[in-house]
Amino acid sequence: MSETPRPEHAILLRNTMAFDREHAAEFKQAIHDAVQFARQNAPQLMVQVFIDADQALCYSFQLYKDSDAILRHWEVSDPHIAAVMKHCVVKRMEVYGSPSEAVRNGILAAVGSDKVTFTPELVGYYHLR
């Protein structure tokens, strides 16, 4: 029997990306491909992506059981992440929860400290049915 994820270990990422309008179709296809791959192979508990075409902004929300799941996602999904990033730049990343030092350092190295905020959890729950 698998362990039930505990909310105090869960990490929620909100990523705001500005995409290249000239390559919007390719960007959206890369997003679709990445989400389909993640759904089949990656450890996210939830992925949801929203597009604001007027502002050329994309918002991605990803819920992970813990830091190990984020590290695993990076390991298995790197080609898909690279395909998405080909047509966008990260404007802001908000990390909710308490990631490990390895995850924190990986995010800071990839995004830059001026674009990232880390907010530790207080209390909460989630149902995955």
JSON list of C-alpha atoms in Angstrom, two decimals:
[
{"chain": "A", "resi": 1, "resn": "MET", "atom": "CA", "xyz": [0.00, 0.00, 0.00]},
{"chain": "A", "resi": 2, "resn": "SER", "atom": "CA", "xyz": [1.43, 3.38, -0.97]},
{"chain": "A", "resi": 3, "resn": "GLU", "atom": "CA", "xyz": [1.86, 6.17, 1.53]},
{"chain": "A", "resi": 4, "resn": "THR", "atom": "CA", "xyz": [-0.73, 8.95, 1.43]},
{"chain": "A", "resi": 5, "resn": "PRO", "atom": "CA", "xyz": [0.92, 12.29, 0.63]},
{"chain": "A", "resi": 6, "resn": "ARG", "atom": "CA", "xyz": [1.07, 14.54, 3.68]},
{"chain": "A", "resi": 7, "resn": "PRO", "atom": "CA", "xyz": [0.19, 18.20, 3.00]},
{"chain": "A", "resi": 8, "resn": "GLU", "atom": "CA", "xyz": [3.08, 19.46, 5.13]},
{"chain": "A", "resi": 9, "resn": "HIS", "atom": "CA", "xyz": [5.47, 17.95, 2.59]},
{"chain": "A", "resi": 10, "resn": "ALA", "atom": "CA", "xyz": [3.56, 18.98, -0.51]},
{"chain": "A", "resi": 11, "resn": "ILE", "atom": "CA", "xyz": [5.07, 21.65, -2.75]},
{"chain": "A", "resi": 12, "resn": "LEU", "atom": "CA", "xyz": [3.02, 23.78, -5.12]},
{"chain": "A", "resi": 13, "resn": "LEU", "atom": "CA", "xyz": [4.75, 25.68, -7.92]},
{"chain": "A", "resi": 14, "resn": "ARG", "atom": "CA", "xyz": [3.23, 28.57, -9.82]},
{"chain": "A", "resi": 15, "resn": "ASN", "atom": "CA", "xyz": [5.29, 29.47, -12.86]},
{"chain": "A", "resi": 16, "resn": "THR", "atom": "CA", "xyz": [4.56, 32.58, -14.93]},
{"chain": "A", "resi": 17, "resn": "MET", "atom": "CA", "xyz": [6.11, 32.51, -18.39]},
{"chain": "A", "resi": 18, "resn": "ALA", "atom": "CA", "xyz": [6.09, 35.08, -21.19]},
{"chain": "A", "resi": 19, "resn": "PHE", "atom": "CA", "xyz": [5.98, 33.38, -24.57]},
{"chain": "A", "resi": 20, "resn": "ASP", "atom": "CA", "xyz": [7.00, 34.45, -28.05]},
{"chain": "A", "resi": 21, "resn": "ARG", "atom": "CA", "xyz": [3.82, 35.42, -29.93]},
{"chain": "A", "resi": 22, "resn": "GLU", "atom": "CA", "xyz": [5.43, 34.50, -33.26]},
{"chain": "A", "resi": 23, "resn": "HIS", "atom": "CA", "xyz": [5.83, 30.93, -32.03]},
{"chain": "A", "resi": 24, "resn": "ALA", "atom": "CA", "xyz": [2.65, 30.66, -29.96]},
{"chain": "A", "resi": 25, "resn": "ALA", "atom": "CA", "xyz": [1.48, 27.53, -31.79]},
{"chain": "A", "resi": 26, "resn": "GLU", "atom": "CA", "xyz": [4.81, 25.76, -31.22]},
{"chain": "A", "resi": 27, "resn": "PHE", "atom": "CA", "xyz": [4.83, 26.86, -27.58]},
{"chain": "A", "resi": 28, "resn": "LYS", "atom": "CA", "xyz": [1.30, 25.54, -27.00]},
{"chain": "A", "resi": 29, "resn": "GLN", "atom": "CA", "xyz": [2.17, 22.26, -28.70]},
{"chain": "A", "resi": 30, "resn": "ALA", "atom": "CA", "xyz": [5.27, 21.88, -26.52]},
{"chain": "A", "resi": 31, "resn": "ILE", "atom": "CA", "xyz": [3.08, 22.51, -23.45]},
{"chain": "A", "resi": 32, "resn": "HIS", "atom": "CA", "xyz": [0.56, 19.88, -24.60]},
{"chain": "A", "resi": 33, "resn": "ASP", "atom": "CA", "xyz": [3.36, 17.38, -25.25]},
{"chain": "A", "resi": 34, "resn": "ALA", "atom": "CA", "xyz": [4.99, 18.07, -21.87]},
{"chain": "A", "resi": 35, "resn": "VAL", "atom": "CA", "xyz": [1.73, 17.71, -19.95]},
{"chain": "A", "resi": 36, "resn": "GLN", "atom": "CA", "xyz": [0.86, 14.49, -21.76]},
{"chain": "A", "resi": 37, "resn": "PHE", "atom": "CA", "xyz": [4.31, 13.11, -20.98]},
{"chain": "A", "resi": 38, "resn": "ALA", "atom": "CA", "xyz": [4.04, 14.18, -17.33]},
{"chain": "A", "resi": 39, "resn": "ARG", "atom": "CA", "xyz": [0.62, 12.60, -17.02]},
{"chain": "A", "resi": 40, "resn": "GLN", "atom": "CA", "xyz": [2.06, 9.27, -18.17]},
{"chain": "A", "resi": 41, "resn": "ASN", "atom": "CA", "xyz": [5.57, 9.33, -16.69]},
{"chain": "A", "resi": 42, "resn": "ALA", "atom": "CA", "xyz": [6.28, 12.09, -14.20]},
{"chain": "A", "resi": 43, "resn": "PRO", "atom": "CA", "xyz": [5.50, 12.28, -10.48]},
{"chain": "A", "resi": 44, "resn": "GLN", "atom": "CA", "xyz": [3.35, 15.42, -10.32]},
{"chain": "A", "resi": 45, "resn": "LEU", "atom": "CA", "xyz": [0.08, 15.00, -8.44]},
{"chain": "A", "resi": 46, "resn": "MET", "atom": "CA", "xyz": [-1.47, 17.80, -10.49]},
{"chain": "A", "resi": 47, "resn": "VAL", "atom": "CA", "xyz": [-0.56, 19.94, -13.47]},
{"chain": "A", "resi": 48, "resn": "GLN", "atom": "CA", "xyz": [-2.74, 22.75, -14.76]},
{"chain": "A", "resi": 49, "resn": "VAL", "atom": "CA", "xyz": [-1.75, 25.29, -17.41]},
{"chain": "A", "resi": 50, "resn": "PHE", "atom": "CA", "xyz": [-3.51, 28.53, -18.34]},
{"chain": "A", "resi": 51, "resn": "ILE", "atom": "CA", "xyz": [-2.80, 30.82, -21.32]},
{"chain": "A", "resi": 52, "resn": "ASP", "atom": "CA", "xyz": [-3.48, 34.55, -21.48]},
{"chain": "A", "resi": 53, "resn": "ALA", "atom": "CA", "xyz": [-3.09, 35.05, -25.23]},
{"chain": "A", "resi": 54, "resn": "ASP", "atom": "CA", "xyz": [-3.70, 38.81, -25.05]},
{"chain": "A", "resi": 55, "resn": "GLN", "atom": "CA", "xyz": [-0.76, 39.31, -22.67]},
{"chain": "A", "resi": 56, "resn": "ALA", "atom": "CA", "xyz": [1.33, 36.43, -24.10]},
{"chain": "A", "resi": 57, "resn": "LEU", "atom": "CA", "xyz": [1.57, 34.92, -20.63]},
{"chain": "A", "resi": 58, "resn": "CYS", "atom": "CA", "xyz": [1.33, 31.32, -19.50]},
{"chain": "A", "resi": 59, "resn": "TYR", "atom": "CA", "xyz": [0.62, 30.19, -15.95]},
{"chain": "A", "resi": 60, "resn": "SER", "atom": "CA", "xyz": [1.56, 26.68, -14.86]},
{"chain": "A", "resi": 61, "resn": "PHE", "atom": "CA", "xyz": [0.57, 25.17, -11.52]},
{"chain": "A", "resi": 62, "resn": "GLN", "atom": "CA", "xyz": [2.20, 21.92, -10.41]},
{"chain": "A", "resi": 63, "resn": "LEU", "atom": "CA", "xyz": [1.63, 20.01, -7.18]},
{"chain": "A", "resi": 64, "resn": "TYR", "atom": "CA", "xyz": [4.26, 17.59, -5.91]},
{"chain": "A", "resi": 65, "resn": "LYS", "atom": "CA", "xyz": [4.21, 15.15, -3.01]},
{"chain": "A", "resi": 66, "resn": "ASP", "atom": "CA", "xyz": [7.65, 16.34, -1.85]},
{"chain": "A", "resi": 67, "resn": "SER", "atom": "CA", "xyz": [11.09, 17.50, -2.98]},
{"chain": "A", "resi": 68, "resn": "ASP", "atom": "CA", "xyz": [12.08, 14.03, -4.20]},
{"chain": "A", "resi": 69, "resn": "ALA", "atom": "CA", "xyz": [9.18, 14.16, -6.66]},
{"chain": "A", "resi": 70, "resn": "ILE", "atom": "CA", "xyz": [10.46, 17.46, -8.05]},
{"chain": "A", "resi": 71, "resn": "LEU", "atom": "CA", "xyz": [13.94, 16.02, -8.51]},
{"chain": "A", "resi": 72, "resn": "ARG", "atom": "CA", "xyz": [12.44, 13.00, -10.26]},
{"chain": "A", "resi": 73, "resn": "HIS", "atom": "CA", "xyz": [10.38, 15.27, -12.53]},
{"chain": "A", "resi": 74, "resn": "TRP", "atom": "CA", "xyz": [13.49, 17.17, -13.57]},
{"chain": "A", "resi": 75, "resn": "GLU", "atom": "CA", "xyz": [15.27, 13.89, -14.29]},
{"chain": "A", "resi": 76, "resn": "VAL", "atom": "CA", "xyz": [12.59, 12.31, -16.48]},
{"chain": "A", "resi": 77, "resn": "SER", "atom": "CA", "xyz": [11.11, 15.42, -18.11]},
{"chain": "A", "resi": 78, "resn": "ASP", "atom": "CA", "xyz": [14.19, 17.44, -19.07]},
{"chain": "A", "resi": 79, "resn": "PRO", "atom": "CA", "xyz": [13.71, 17.16, -22.88]},
{"chain": "A", "resi": 80, "resn": "HIS", "atom": "CA", "xyz": [10.10, 18.32, -22.56]},
{"chain": "A", "resi": 81, "resn": "ILE", "atom": "CA", "xyz": [11.04, 21.18, -20.25]},
{"chain": "A", "resi": 82, "resn": "ALA", "atom": "CA", "xyz": [13.69, 22.27, -22.76]},
{"chain": "A", "resi": 83, "resn": "ALA", "atom": "CA", "xyz": [11.15, 22.18, -25.62]},
{"chain": "A", "resi": 84, "resn": "VAL", "atom": "CA", "xyz": [8.77, 24.45, -23.68]},
{"chain": "A", "resi": 85, "resn": "MET", "atom": "CA", "xyz": [11.54, 26.85, -22.65]},
{"chain": "A", "resi": 86, "resn": "LYS", "atom": "CA", "xyz": [12.61, 27.26, -26.28]},
{"chain": "A", "resi": 87, "resn": "HIS", "atom": "CA", "xyz": [9.72, 29.69, -26.82]},
{"chain": "A", "resi": 88, "resn": "CYS", "atom": "CA", "xyz": [9.37, 31.44, -23.45]},
{"chain": "A", "resi": 89, "resn": "VAL", "atom": "CA", "xyz": [11.10, 33.03, -20.49]},
{"chain": "A", "resi": 90, "resn": "VAL", "atom": "CA", "xyz": [10.21, 32.65, -16.85]},
{"chain": "A", "resi": 91, "resn": "LYS", "atom": "CA", "xyz": [8.91, 35.93, -15.50]},
{"chain": "A", "resi": 92, "resn": "ARG", "atom": "CA", "xyz": [8.15, 34.68, -12.00]},
{"chain": "A", "resi": 93, "resn": "MET", "atom": "CA", "xyz": [8.16, 31.45, -10.02]},
{"chain": "A", "resi": 94, "resn": "GLU", "atom": "CA", "xyz": [6.34, 31.11, -6.73]},
{"chain": "A", "resi": 95, "resn": "VAL", "atom": "CA", "xyz": [7.20, 28.09, -4.59]},
{"chain": "A", "resi": 96, "resn": "TYR", "atom": "CA", "xyz": [4.74, 27.19, -1.85]},
{"chain": "A", "resi": 97, "resn": "GLY", "atom": "CA", "xyz": [6.02, 24.69, 0.69]},
{"chain": "A", "resi": 98, "resn": "SER", "atom": "CA", "xyz": [9.45, 23.87, 2.04]},
{"chain": "A", "resi": 99, "resn": "PRO", "atom": "CA", "xyz": [11.62, 22.34, -0.68]},
{"chain": "A", "resi": 100, "resn": "SER", "atom": "CA", "xyz": [14.91, 20.64, 0.06]},
{"chain": "A", "resi": 101, "resn": "GLU", "atom": "CA", "xyz": [18.15, 22.51, -0.40]},
{"chain": "A", "resi": 102, "resn": "ALA", "atom": "CA", "xyz": [18.76, 20.63, -3.68]},
{"chain": "A", "resi": 103, "resn": "VAL", "atom": "CA", "xyz": [15.39, 21.72, -5.08]},
{"chain": "A", "resi": 104, "resn": "ARG", "atom": "CA", "xyz": [15.77, 25.27, -3.81]},
{"chain": "A", "resi": 105, "resn": "ASN", "atom": "CA", "xyz": [19.23, 25.57, -5.36]},
{"chain": "A", "resi": 106, "resn": "GLY", "atom": "CA", "xyz": [18.05, 24.01, -8.63]},
{"chain": "A", "resi": 107, "resn": "ILE", "atom": "CA", "xyz": [15.18, 26.48, -8.94]},
{"chain": "A", "resi": 108, "resn": "LEU", "atom": "CA", "xyz": [17.41, 29.44, -8.10]},
{"chain": "A", "resi": 109, "resn": "ALA", "atom": "CA", "xyz": [20.02, 28.33, -10.65]},
{"chain": "A", "resi": 110, "resn": "ALA", "atom": "CA", "xyz": [17.43, 27.85, -13.39]},
{"chain": "A", "resi": 111, "resn": "VAL", "atom": "CA", "xyz": [15.27, 30.90, -12.78]},
{"chain": "A", "resi": 112, "resn": "GLY", "atom": "CA", "xyz": [17.39, 33.41, -10.86]},
{"chain": "A", "resi": 113, "resn": "SER", "atom": "CA", "xyz": [16.90, 34.67, -7.33]},
{"chain": "A", "resi": 114, "resn": "ASP", "atom": "CA", "xyz": [15.25, 37.90, -8.50]},
{"chain": "A", "resi": 115, "resn": "LYS", "atom": "CA", "xyz": [12.34, 35.95, -10.04]},
{"chain": "A", "resi": 116, "resn": "VAL", "atom": "CA", "xyz": [11.62, 33.41, -7.28]},
{"chain": "A", "resi": 117, "resn": "THR", "atom": "CA", "xyz": [9.78, 33.54, -3.98]},
{"chain": "A", "resi": 118, "resn": "PHE", "atom": "CA", "xyz": [9.63, 30.74, -1.42]},
{"chain": "A", "resi": 119, "resn": "THR", "atom": "CA", "xyz": [6.66, 30.69, 0.97]},
{"chain": "A", "resi": 120, "resn": "PRO", "atom": "CA", "xyz": [6.55, 27.96, 3.63]},
{"chain": "A", "resi": 121, "resn": "GLU", "atom": "CA", "xyz": [3.31, 26.19, 4.41]},
{"chain": "A", "resi": 122, "resn": "LEU", "atom": "CA", "xyz": [1.17, 26.96, 7.42]},
{"chain": "A", "resi": 123, "resn": "VAL", "atom": "CA", "xyz": [-1.68, 24.48, 7.25]},
{"chain": "A", "resi": 124, "resn": "GLY", "atom": "CA", "xyz": [-3.81, 22.71, 4.67]},
{"chain": "A", "resi": 125, "resn": "TYR", "atom": "CA", "xyz": [-5.07, 19.54, 3.10]},
{"chain": "A", "resi": 126, "resn": "TYR", "atom": "CA", "xyz": [-5.90, 18.14, -0.30]},
{"chain": "A", "resi": 127, "resn": "HIS", "atom": "CA", "xyz": [-8.00, 15.29, -1.64]},
{"chain": "A", "resi": 128, "resn": "LEU", "atom": "CA", "xyz": [-6.88, 13.31, -4.63]},
{"chain": "A", "resi": 129, "resn": "ARG", "atom": "CA", "xyz": [-9.68, 11.11, -5.86]}
]
